Amino acid sequence: MSAPRSWQRCDDCGHELDELDPRPRCPVCNGLLAIVHATTVSRQTFDQCASPSGVWRFADLVLPTAAPMAVSYPEGNTPLISRSRISDWCGIDELRVKHEGLNPTGSFKDRGMTVGITQAKRIGARAVACASTGNTSASLAAYAAQAGIPALCLVPDGQVTTGKLTQTLAYGARTLLVDGDFDACLRLMQQASVELGVYLLNSINPFRLEGQKTIVFELLRQLDWHAPDWIALPAGNLGNTAAFGKAIDEAMAHGLIDRRPRLAAVQAEHASPFAAAFAREFDQLVPVHADTIATAIKIGAPASYARGVRAIRSTNGVAISVTDAEILAAKGVIDAAGVGCEPASAASLAGVRKLRASGTIRPNESVVAVLTGHILKDSGILQQIHSPQSIAPDSANLPVRIGASVQAIGTLLDSMPIGR
Ligand SMILES: Cc1ncc(COP(=O)(O)O)c(C=O)c1O
Ligand SMILES: [Zn+2]
């Protein structure tokens, strides 16, 4: 068998570039680049791989030539969890959540970043950069620190949670607070990366997507390669939706699975240009001024729109929106089950419940909802719950102020339900 080979190809005009070509977009038409692999894999290829990383286990479909020099924490190997409380709430027996918040920096971004930073190192990038709602910057900062590459992050001023900003700064990335939203940051960073020659690691970077595909490969492997009927995920810039679509295509092409799971991309109501376009049969993207408590998906002009459309079409999927109140209600259920996640992640479960209620998902279908970020990513949500304008569910657990006496504790204990 010949050694696996990978290269880059333009989505729009098909122009091909070497795997090590550092240009961020197609030099002919400015289209987005994707990685193509000439290789043959089987389920055993991955079973036999000894890598401790849940990304590099799948190296043959990620970036085979880079595996020996991977900048890896390691990452991935996240659990697929069943909780009756969560499945009962959705009315679906076979519902699992895949907790990507249990990656090293607390979000799924680490899966793309290990590949993106490895590639940056291979091409000798002088610096790496991203625009971010906070999780990408935290991940970029950590992996750049490991690789010893200077990192630059542009984030919307006042719109990134303290935890995410703390991570980004602590790992040593130079962090610029921009007077504008995420979409403005991304426009600026794309321009700056070309003019200043820094390597852009937003999810339009094709190597990022190769890493993010492994969420799907890993969950399929955890299910013994029995594809679920549905995979639901929160959607913002649509990099992850695009990666999931590519992963499903490749899993089918290599015979790893024998049917395609349907993708359900879930957006927040006031940040939902993709769901709106889906409702109009994807006639066109109409960017919006995004607004939602789920800051990680507060994105109004998704950069990977065309790829997102392809992913939904090729999987016979759907794109829907849920309200902030529905997101908080779903988060309440996930948290109360002892699983926990950040608000944006809960959009996937809110979406599953809504699709079940509308009959799109049937009760006997199997579903995996991806939780993209850790519960500690957004502690500011507690202030939201406490505010007079709170839209949190009545069941929200609030702290109780007491006098310092055993009697006061006892009174409170008496008001609590008896343990099961
Ligand atoms: C926690 C979380 N969930 C979901 C998303 C959305 O992913 P994408 O922008 O690839 O659609 C993000 C993006 O920042 C995120 O941080
Ligand atoms: Zn092109």
CSV table of C-alpha atoms and ligand atoms in Angstrom, one decimal:
chain,number,residue,atom,x,y,z
A,1,MET,CA,0.0,0.0,0.0
A,2,SER,CA,1.4,3.5,-0.9
A,3,ALA,CA,1.9,6.0,1.9
A,4,PRO,CA,-1.1,8.2,2.7
A,5,ARG,CA,-1.0,11.6,1.0
A,6,SER,CA,-2.9,14.8,1.8
A,7,TRP,CA,-3.2,18.1,0.0
A,8,GLN,CA,-5.3,21.2,-0.1
A,9,ARG,CA,-8.1,21.9,-2.6
A,10,CYS,CA,-10.3,25.0,-3.1
A,11,ASP,CA,-14.0,24.4,-2.4
A,12,ASP,CA,-15.0,26.8,-5.2
A,13,CYS,CA,-12.7,26.3,-8.2
A,14,GLY,CA,-10.9,23.0,-7.3
A,15,HIS,CA,-7.4,24.6,-7.5
A,16,GLU,CA,-5.0,22.3,-5.6
A,17,LEU,CA,-2.2,23.3,-3.2
A,18,ASP,CA,0.6,21.4,-1.5
A,19,GLU,CA,-0.2,20.3,2.1
A,20,LEU,CA,2.5,22.7,3.3
A,21,ASP,CA,1.4,25.7,1.4
A,22,PRO,CA,0.8,28.4,4.0
A,23,ARG,CA,-1.7,30.6,2.1
A,24,PRO,CA,-5.0,30.9,4.0
A,25,ARG,CA,-7.3,30.9,1.0
A,26,CYS,CA,-7.3,29.9,-2.7
A,27,PRO,CA,-4.8,32.1,-4.6
A,28,VAL,CA,-7.0,31.8,-7.7
A,29,CYS,CA,-10.5,32.7,-6.5
A,30,ASN,CA,-10.1,33.4,-2.7
A,31,GLY,CA,-12.3,30.4,-1.9
A,32,LEU,CA,-11.9,28.3,1.3
A,33,LEU,CA,-9.5,25.5,1.2
A,34,ALA,CA,-10.2,21.9,2.3
A,35,ILE,CA,-7.8,19.0,3.0
A,36,VAL,CA,-8.1,16.0,0.7
A,37,HIS,CA,-6.6,12.6,1.8
A,38,ALA,CA,-5.6,9.8,-0.6
A,39,THR,CA,-5.6,6.9,1.8
A,40,THR,CA,-7.4,3.7,2.7
A,41,VAL,CA,-8.6,3.2,6.3
A,42,SER,CA,-10.7,0.7,8.1
A,43,ARG,CA,-12.1,0.5,11.7
A,44,GLN,CA,-9.0,-1.5,12.6
A,45,THR,CA,-6.7,1.3,11.6
A,46,PHE,CA,-8.1,3.4,14.4
A,47,ASP,CA,-8.5,0.5,16.9
A,48,GLN,CA,-4.8,-0.4,16.5
A,49,CYS,CA,-3.5,3.2,16.8
A,50,ALA,CA,-1.7,3.7,20.1
A,51,SER,CA,-1.9,7.5,20.3
A,52,PRO,CA,-3.1,8.8,23.6
A,53,SER,CA,-4.9,11.6,21.8
A,54,GLY,CA,-8.5,11.2,20.6
A,55,VAL,CA,-7.6,13.4,17.6
A,56,TRP,CA,-4.3,11.7,16.5
A,57,ARG,CA,-5.8,8.3,16.9
A,58,PHE,CA,-7.6,9.2,13.7
A,59,ALA,CA,-4.4,10.7,12.1
A,60,ASP,CA,-4.9,8.9,8.8
A,61,LEU,CA,-8.0,11.0,8.1
A,62,VAL,CA,-6.7,14.1,9.9
A,63,LEU,CA,-3.1,14.8,8.8
A,64,PRO,CA,-1.1,11.6,8.6
A,65,THR,CA,2.3,13.1,7.7
A,66,ALA,CA,2.2,15.4,10.8
A,67,ALA,CA,1.3,12.8,13.4
A,68,PRO,CA,4.9,12.1,14.5
A,69,MET,CA,5.5,15.8,15.3
A,70,ALA,CA,2.0,16.6,16.7
A,71,VAL,CA,1.7,19.4,19.3
A,72,SER,CA,-0.8,17.5,21.5
A,73,TYR,CA,-1.9,17.9,25.1
A,74,PRO,CA,-3.3,15.1,24.5
A,75,GLU,CA,-7.0,16.0,23.8
A,76,GLY,CA,-10.2,14.2,22.8
A,77,ASN,CA,-11.3,10.9,24.3
A,78,THR,CA,-14.3,12.6,25.7
A,79,PRO,CA,-17.2,10.6,27.2
A,80,LEU,CA,-20.5,9.7,25.7
A,81,ILE,CA,-23.0,9.9,28.5
A,82,SER,CA,-26.6,8.7,29.1
A,83,ARG,CA,-28.7,10.3,31.8
A,84,SER,CA,-32.3,9.4,32.3
A,85,ARG,CA,-33.0,12.9,33.5
A,86,ILE,CA,-31.8,14.3,30.2
A,87,SER,CA,-33.4,11.8,27.9
A,88,ASP,CA,-36.8,12.0,29.8
A,89,TRP,CA,-36.8,15.8,29.4
A,90,CYS,CA,-36.4,15.4,25.6
A,91,GLY,CA,-38.8,12.3,25.4
A,92,ILE,CA,-36.2,10.2,23.6
A,93,ASP,CA,-35.0,6.9,25.1
A,94,GLU,CA,-31.7,6.6,23.2
A,95,LEU,CA,-30.2,10.0,23.8
A,96,ARG,CA,-26.6,10.5,24.7
A,97,VAL,CA,-24.5,13.6,25.2
A,98,LYS,CA,-20.9,13.8,24.1
A,99,HIS,CA,-19.1,16.1,26.4
A,100,GLU,CA,-16.5,18.1,24.5
A,101,GLY,CA,-16.2,20.5,27.4
A,102,LEU,CA,-13.9,17.9,29.0
A,103,ASN,CA,-11.1,18.7,26.6
A,104,PRO,CA,-7.9,20.3,28.1
A,105,THR,CA,-9.0,23.9,27.8
A,106,GLY,CA,-12.7,23.1,28.3
A,107,SER,CA,-14.0,23.1,24.8
A,108,PHE,CA,-14.1,21.2,21.5
A,109,LYS,CA,-11.7,23.8,20.0
A,110,ASP,CA,-8.7,21.8,21.3
A,111,ARG,CA,-9.4,19.1,18.7
A,112,GLY,CA,-8.9,21.6,15.9
A,113,MET,CA,-6.2,23.5,17.6
A,114,THR,CA,-3.8,20.6,18.1
A,115,VAL,CA,-3.9,20.1,14.3
A,116,GLY,CA,-3.8,23.9,13.5
A,117,ILE,CA,-0.8,24.6,15.7
A,118,THR,CA,1.0,21.5,14.5
A,119,GLN,CA,0.6,22.8,11.0
A,120,ALA,CA,1.7,26.3,12.1
A,121,LYS,CA,4.9,24.8,13.5
A,122,ARG,CA,5.5,22.7,10.4
A,123,ILE,CA,5.4,25.8,8.1
A,124,GLY,CA,7.5,27.9,10.5
A,125,ALA,CA,4.8,30.5,11.2
A,126,ARG,CA,6.2,33.6,13.0
A,127,ALA,CA,3.0,34.0,14.9
A,128,VAL,CA,-0.6,32.6,15.1
A,129,ALA,CA,-3.7,34.6,15.4
A,130,CYS,CA,-7.5,34.3,15.7
A,131,ALA,CA,-10.7,36.3,16.3
A,132,SER,CA,-12.7,34.7,19.0
A,133,THR,CA,-15.8,34.6,21.2
A,134,GLY,CA,-13.4,33.2,23.9
A,135,ASN,CA,-13.0,29.4,23.4
A,136,THR,CA,-10.9,29.6,20.3
A,137,SER,CA,-8.6,32.1,21.9
A,138,ALA,CA,-8.2,30.0,25.1
A,139,SER,CA,-7.4,27.0,23.0
A,140,LEU,CA,-5.1,28.8,20.6
A,141,ALA,CA,-3.2,30.4,23.5
A,142,ALA,CA,-2.6,27.1,25.2
A,143,TYR,CA,-1.4,25.2,22.2
A,144,ALA,CA,0.7,28.1,21.0
A,145,ALA,CA,2.3,28.2,24.4
A,146,GLN,CA,3.1,24.5,24.1
A,147,ALA,CA,4.6,25.0,20.7
A,148,GLY,CA,6.5,28.2,21.7
A,149,ILE,CA,4.8,30.3,18.9
A,150,PRO,CA,3.7,33.8,19.7
A,151,ALA,CA,-0.1,34.2,19.7
A,152,LEU,CA,-2.4,37.1,19.0
A,153,CYS,CA,-6.2,37.1,19.8
A,154,LEU,CA,-8.8,39.6,18.8
A,155,VAL,CA,-12.0,39.5,21.0
A,156,PRO,CA,-15.1,41.7,21.1
A,157,ASP,CA,-14.7,44.0,24.1
A,158,GLY,CA,-17.1,43.2,26.9
A,159,GLN,CA,-18.6,40.2,25.2
A,160,VAL,CA,-16.2,37.4,26.3
A,161,THR,CA,-16.7,35.7,29.6
A,162,THR,CA,-14.2,36.3,32.3
A,163,GLY,CA,-13.1,32.7,32.5
A,164,LYS,CA,-12.3,32.5,28.8
A,165,LEU,CA,-10.4,35.8,28.9
A,166,THR,CA,-8.5,34.6,32.0
A,167,GLN,CA,-7.4,31.5,30.2
A,168,THR,CA,-6.3,33.4,27.1
A,169,LEU,CA,-4.2,35.8,29.1
A,170,ALA,CA,-2.8,33.2,31.5
A,171,TYR,CA,-1.5,31.1,28.6
A,172,GLY,CA,0.3,34.2,27.3
A,173,ALA,CA,-1.6,35.3,24.2
A,174,ARG,CA,-1.4,39.0,23.4
A,175,THR,CA,-5.1,39.8,23.6
A,176,LEU,CA,-6.7,42.8,21.9
A,177,LEU,CA,-10.1,44.0,23.0
A,178,VAL,CA,-11.9,45.3,19.9
A,179,ASP,CA,-14.7,47.9,19.9
A,180,GLY,CA,-17.0,45.7,17.8
A,181,ASP,CA,-18.7,42.3,17.7
A,182,PHE,CA,-17.2,38.9,16.7
A,183,ASP,CA,-18.0,39.4,13.1
A,184,ALA,CA,-16.0,42.7,13.0
A,185,CYS,CA,-13.1,41.0,14.8
A,186,LEU,CA,-13.0,38.2,12.2
A,187,ARG,CA,-13.1,40.6,9.3
A,188,LEU,CA,-10.2,42.6,10.8
A,189,MET,CA,-8.2,39.6,11.7
A,190,GLN,CA,-8.5,38.1,8.2
A,191,GLN,CA,-7.2,41.3,6.7
A,192,ALA,CA,-4.4,41.7,9.3
A,193,SER,CA,-3.2,38.1,8.9
A,194,VAL,CA,-2.7,38.6,5.2
A,195,GLU,CA,-1.0,42.0,5.5
A,196,LEU,CA,1.1,41.1,8.5
A,197,GLY,CA,1.9,37.6,7.6
A,198,VAL,CA,0.6,35.8,10.7
A,199,TYR,CA,-1.0,32.4,10.5
A,200,LEU,CA,-4.8,32.6,10.9
A,201,LEU,CA,-6.3,29.8,13.0
A,202,ASN,CA,-10.0,30.5,12.8
A,203,SER,CA,-12.2,27.7,11.7
A,204,ILE,CA,-11.8,28.8,8.0
A,205,ASN,CA,-8.4,27.2,8.4
A,206,PRO,CA,-8.8,23.8,6.9
A,207,PHE,CA,-6.4,22.0,9.3
A,208,ARG,CA,-8.7,23.1,12.2
A,209,LEU,CA,-11.6,21.3,10.6
A,210,GLU,CA,-9.6,18.1,10.2
A,211,GLY,CA,-9.2,18.0,14.0
A,212,GLN,CA,-12.8,18.8,14.7
A,213,LYS,CA,-14.0,15.9,12.5
A,214,THR,CA,-12.7,13.6,15.2
A,215,ILE,CA,-15.6,14.4,17.4
A,216,VAL,CA,-17.8,12.5,14.9
A,217,PHE,CA,-15.2,9.7,14.3
A,218,GLU,CA,-14.8,9.2,18.1
A,219,LEU,CA,-18.5,9.1,18.9
A,220,LEU,CA,-19.1,6.6,16.0
A,221,ARG,CA,-16.3,4.4,17.4
A,222,GLN,CA,-17.8,4.7,20.9
A,223,LEU,CA,-21.1,3.4,19.4
A,224,ASP,CA,-19.2,0.5,17.8
A,225,TRP,CA,-19.7,2.2,14.4
A,226,HIS,CA,-23.5,2.0,14.6
A,227,ALA,CA,-24.4,5.5,13.3
A,228,PRO,CA,-27.0,7.3,15.4
A,229,ASP,CA,-30.1,8.7,13.6
A,230,TRP,CA,-29.2,12.2,14.6
A,231,ILE,CA,-26.2,14.3,15.8
A,232,ALA,CA,-27.2,17.7,17.2
A,233,LEU,CA,-24.7,20.6,17.8
A,234,PRO,CA,-24.7,24.3,18.5
A,235,ALA,CA,-23.9,26.4,15.5
A,236,GLY,CA,-22.3,29.8,15.2
A,237,ASN,CA,-19.6,30.4,12.6
A,238,LEU,CA,-20.5,26.9,11.2
A,239,GLY,CA,-16.9,25.5,11.3
A,240,ASN,CA,-18.0,22.6,13.4
A,241,THR,CA,-21.1,22.0,11.3
A,242,ALA,CA,-18.8,21.9,8.3
A,243,ALA,CA,-16.4,19.5,10.0
A,244,PHE,CA,-19.2,17.2,11.0
A,245,GLY,CA,-20.5,17.0,7.4
A,246,LYS,CA,-17.0,16.2,6.1
A,247,ALA,CA,-16.5,13.6,8.8
A,248,ILE,CA,-19.8,11.9,7.9
A,249,ASP,CA,-18.9,12.0,4.2
A,250,GLU,CA,-15.5,10.4,4.9
A,251,ALA,CA,-16.9,7.8,7.3
A,252,MET,CA,-19.3,6.7,4.6
A,253,ALA,CA,-16.7,6.8,1.8
A,254,HIS,CA,-14.3,4.5,3.8
A,255,GLY,CA,-17.1,2.1,4.9
A,256,LEU,CA,-16.8,2.9,8.6
A,257,ILE,CA,-20.5,3.3,8.8
A,258,ASP,CA,-23.3,2.2,6.5
A,259,ARG,CA,-25.8,5.1,6.9
A,260,ARG,CA,-25.5,8.8,7.4
A,261,PRO,CA,-26.6,10.4,10.7
A,262,ARG,CA,-28.7,13.5,10.2
A,263,LEU,CA,-27.2,16.7,11.5
A,264,ALA,CA,-29.3,19.2,13.5
A,265,ALA,CA,-27.5,22.5,13.7
A,266,VAL,CA,-29.0,24.6,16.5
A,267,GLN,CA,-28.6,28.4,16.8
A,268,ALA,CA,-29.8,31.0,19.3
A,269,GLU,CA,-32.9,32.8,18.2
A,270,HIS,CA,-31.3,36.3,17.7
A,271,ALA,CA,-28.1,34.9,16.2
A,272,SER,CA,-29.7,32.5,13.7
A,273,PRO,CA,-29.0,33.5,10.1
A,274,PHE,CA,-28.3,29.9,9.2
A,275,ALA,CA,-31.6,28.6,10.6
A,276,ALA,CA,-33.4,31.4,8.9
A,277,ALA,CA,-31.7,30.6,5.6
A,278,PHE,CA,-32.6,26.9,6.0
A,279,ALA,CA,-36.3,27.9,6.5
A,280,ARG,CA,-36.0,29.6,3.1
A,281,GLU,CA,-34.4,26.5,1.5
A,282,PHE,CA,-31.0,28.1,1.8
A,283,ASP,CA,-31.7,30.8,-0.8
A,284,GLN,CA,-29.0,33.1,0.6
A,285,LEU,CA,-27.3,34.1,3.8
A,286,VAL,CA,-28.7,37.3,5.3
A,287,PRO,CA,-26.3,38.4,8.1
A,288,VAL,CA,-27.8,39.7,11.3
A,289,HIS,CA,-26.7,41.7,14.3
A,290,ALA,CA,-26.4,38.8,16.8
A,291,ASP,CA,-27.7,38.9,20.3
A,292,THR,CA,-27.9,36.0,22.8
A,293,ILE,CA,-26.8,35.1,26.3
A,294,ALA,CA,-24.9,32.2,24.7
A,295,THR,CA,-21.9,34.3,23.9
A,296,ALA,CA,-20.0,31.5,22.2
A,297,ILE,CA,-22.5,31.4,19.4
A,298,LYS,CA,-23.2,35.1,19.2
A,299,ILE,CA,-22.3,35.3,15.6
A,300,GLY,CA,-24.3,37.1,12.9
A,301,ALA,CA,-22.3,36.4,9.6
A,302,PRO,CA,-21.1,32.7,9.7
A,303,ALA,CA,-17.8,32.4,7.7
A,304,SER,CA,-18.4,28.8,6.8
A,305,TYR,CA,-22.0,29.3,5.5
A,306,ALA,CA,-21.5,27.5,2.2
A,307,ARG,CA,-19.9,24.5,3.9
A,308,GLY,CA,-22.6,24.4,6.5
A,309,VAL,CA,-25.2,24.3,3.8
A,310,ARG,CA,-23.5,21.4,2.2
A,311,ALA,CA,-23.3,19.5,5.5
A,312,ILE,CA,-27.0,19.9,6.2
A,313,ARG,CA,-27.9,19.0,2.6
A,314,SER,CA,-25.7,15.9,2.4
A,315,THR,CA,-27.0,14.5,5.7
A,316,ASN,CA,-30.6,15.4,5.1
A,317,GLY,CA,-30.2,17.5,8.2
A,318,VAL,CA,-32.0,20.5,9.7
A,319,ALA,CA,-31.0,24.0,11.1
A,320,ILE,CA,-33.3,25.5,13.7
A,321,SER,CA,-33.2,28.2,16.4
A,322,VAL,CA,-34.1,28.1,20.1
A,323,THR,CA,-34.7,31.1,22.4
A,324,ASP,CA,-32.3,32.1,25.2
A,325,ALA,CA,-35.0,30.9,27.7
A,326,GLU,CA,-35.0,27.5,26.1
A,327,ILE,CA,-31.2,27.4,26.2
A,328,LEU,CA,-31.2,28.2,29.9
A,329,ALA,CA,-33.9,25.6,30.6
A,330,ALA,CA,-31.8,22.9,28.7
A,331,LYS,CA,-28.7,24.0,30.6
A,332,GLY,CA,-30.7,23.6,33.9
A,333,VAL,CA,-31.5,20.0,33.0
A,334,ILE,CA,-27.9,19.2,32.0
A,335,ASP,CA,-26.5,20.8,35.1
A,336,ALA,CA,-29.1,19.1,37.4
A,337,ALA,CA,-28.1,15.7,35.9
A,338,GLY,CA,-24.6,16.4,37.2
A,339,VAL,CA,-23.2,16.8,33.7
A,340,GLY,CA,-23.0,20.5,33.3
A,341,CYS,CA,-22.0,22.7,30.3
A,342,GLU,CA,-21.7,26.3,29.2
A,343,PRO,CA,-24.9,28.0,27.8
A,344,ALA,CA,-24.0,27.7,24.1
A,345,SER,CA,-23.6,24.0,24.5
A,346,ALA,CA,-27.1,23.6,25.9
A,347,ALA,CA,-28.5,24.9,22.6
A,348,SER,CA,-28.0,21.4,21.2
A,349,LEU,CA,-30.2,19.8,23.8
A,350,ALA,CA,-32.8,22.6,23.6
A,351,GLY,CA,-32.8,21.9,19.8
A,352,VAL,CA,-33.3,18.2,20.3
A,353,ARG,CA,-36.3,18.7,22.6
A,354,LYS,CA,-37.8,21.1,20.1
A,355,LEU,CA,-37.3,18.7,17.2
A,356,ARG,CA,-38.8,15.9,19.2
A,357,ALA,CA,-41.8,18.1,20.1
A,358,SER,CA,-42.4,19.0,16.5
A,359,GLY,CA,-42.1,15.3,15.5
A,360,THR,CA,-39.0,15.8,13.3
A,361,ILE,CA,-37.1,13.5,15.7
A,362,ARG,CA,-39.2,10.4,16.5
A,363,PRO,CA,-39.2,8.9,20.0
A,364,ASN,CA,-37.5,5.7,18.9
A,365,GLU,CA,-34.7,7.4,17.1
A,366,SER,CA,-31.1,7.5,18.5
A,367,VAL,CA,-29.6,10.9,19.1
A,368,VAL,CA,-26.2,12.3,20.2
A,369,ALA,CA,-26.2,15.9,21.4
A,370,VAL,CA,-22.8,17.4,21.5
A,371,LEU,CA,-21.9,19.6,24.5
A,372,THR,CA,-19.2,21.9,23.2
A,373,GLY,CA,-18.0,23.7,26.4
A,374,HIS,CA,-17.4,23.2,30.1
A,375,ILE,CA,-19.8,24.5,32.8
A,376,LEU,CA,-17.1,26.8,34.3
A,377,LYS,CA,-16.6,28.6,31.0
A,378,ASP,CA,-19.4,31.0,31.8
A,379,SER,CA,-19.7,31.8,35.5
A,380,GLY,CA,-21.2,35.2,34.6
A,381,ILE,CA,-24.4,33.3,33.9
A,382,LEU,CA,-25.0,33.3,37.6
A,383,GLN,CA,-25.3,37.1,37.6
A,384,GLN,CA,-27.8,36.8,34.8
A,385,ILE,CA,-29.8,34.3,36.8
A,386,HIS,CA,-29.8,36.8,39.8
A,387,SER,CA,-30.7,39.9,37.8
A,388,PRO,CA,-34.2,41.3,38.1
A,389,GLN,CA,-34.6,40.8,34.3
A,390,SER,CA,-33.6,37.1,34.6
A,391,ILE,CA,-35.1,34.7,32.1
A,392,ALA,CA,-33.8,31.7,34.0
A,393,PRO,CA,-36.3,28.9,34.8
A,394,ASP,CA,-38.0,29.1,38.2
A,395,SER,CA,-36.1,26.0,39.2
A,396,ALA,CA,-32.8,27.9,39.1
A,397,ASN,CA,-30.8,27.0,42.3
A,398,LEU,CA,-29.9,30.2,44.1
A,399,PRO,CA,-27.7,30.5,47.2
A,400,VAL,CA,-29.4,31.2,50.5
A,401,ARG,CA,-28.1,33.7,53.0
A,402,ILE,CA,-28.3,32.5,56.6
A,403,GLY,CA,-27.2,33.6,60.1
A,404,ALA,CA,-24.1,31.6,61.3
A,405,SER,CA,-26.0,29.0,63.4
A,406,VAL,CA,-26.6,25.2,63.2
A,407,GLN,CA,-30.3,25.9,63.7
A,408,ALA,CA,-30.4,27.9,60.5
A,409,ILE,CA,-28.7,25.1,58.6
A,410,GLY,CA,-31.1,22.6,60.2
A,411,THR,CA,-34.2,24.7,59.1
A,412,LEU,CA,-32.9,24.7,55.6
A,413,LEU,CA,-32.1,21.0,55.6
A,414,ASP,CA,-35.7,20.3,56.7
A,415,SER,CA,-37.0,22.1,53.6
A,416,MET,CA,-34.9,19.9,51.3
A,417,PRO,CA,-36.4,16.9,49.6
A,418,ILE,CA,-35.5,13.5,51.1
A,419,GLY,CA,-32.6,11.8,49.2
A,420,ARG,CA,-33.4,8.9,46.9
B,1,LIG,C1,-18.9,26.4,23.2
B,1,LIG,C2,-19.1,26.6,21.7
B,1,LIG,N1,-20.1,26.0,21.1
B,1,LIG,C3,-20.4,26.1,19.8
B,1,LIG,C4,-19.6,27.0,19.0
B,1,LIG,C5,-20.0,27.2,17.6
B,1,LIG,O1,-19.1,26.5,16.7
B,1,LIG,P1,-18.9,27.1,15.3
B,1,LIG,O2,-18.6,28.5,15.3
B,1,LIG,O3,-17.9,26.2,14.6
B,1,LIG,O4,-20.3,26.9,14.6
B,1,LIG,C6,-18.6,27.7,19.6
B,1,LIG,C7,-17.7,28.6,18.8
B,1,LIG,O5,-17.0,29.4,19.4
B,1,LIG,C8,-18.3,27.5,21.0
B,1,LIG,O6,-17.3,28.1,21.6
B,2,ZN,ZN,-10.4,28.7,-5.9
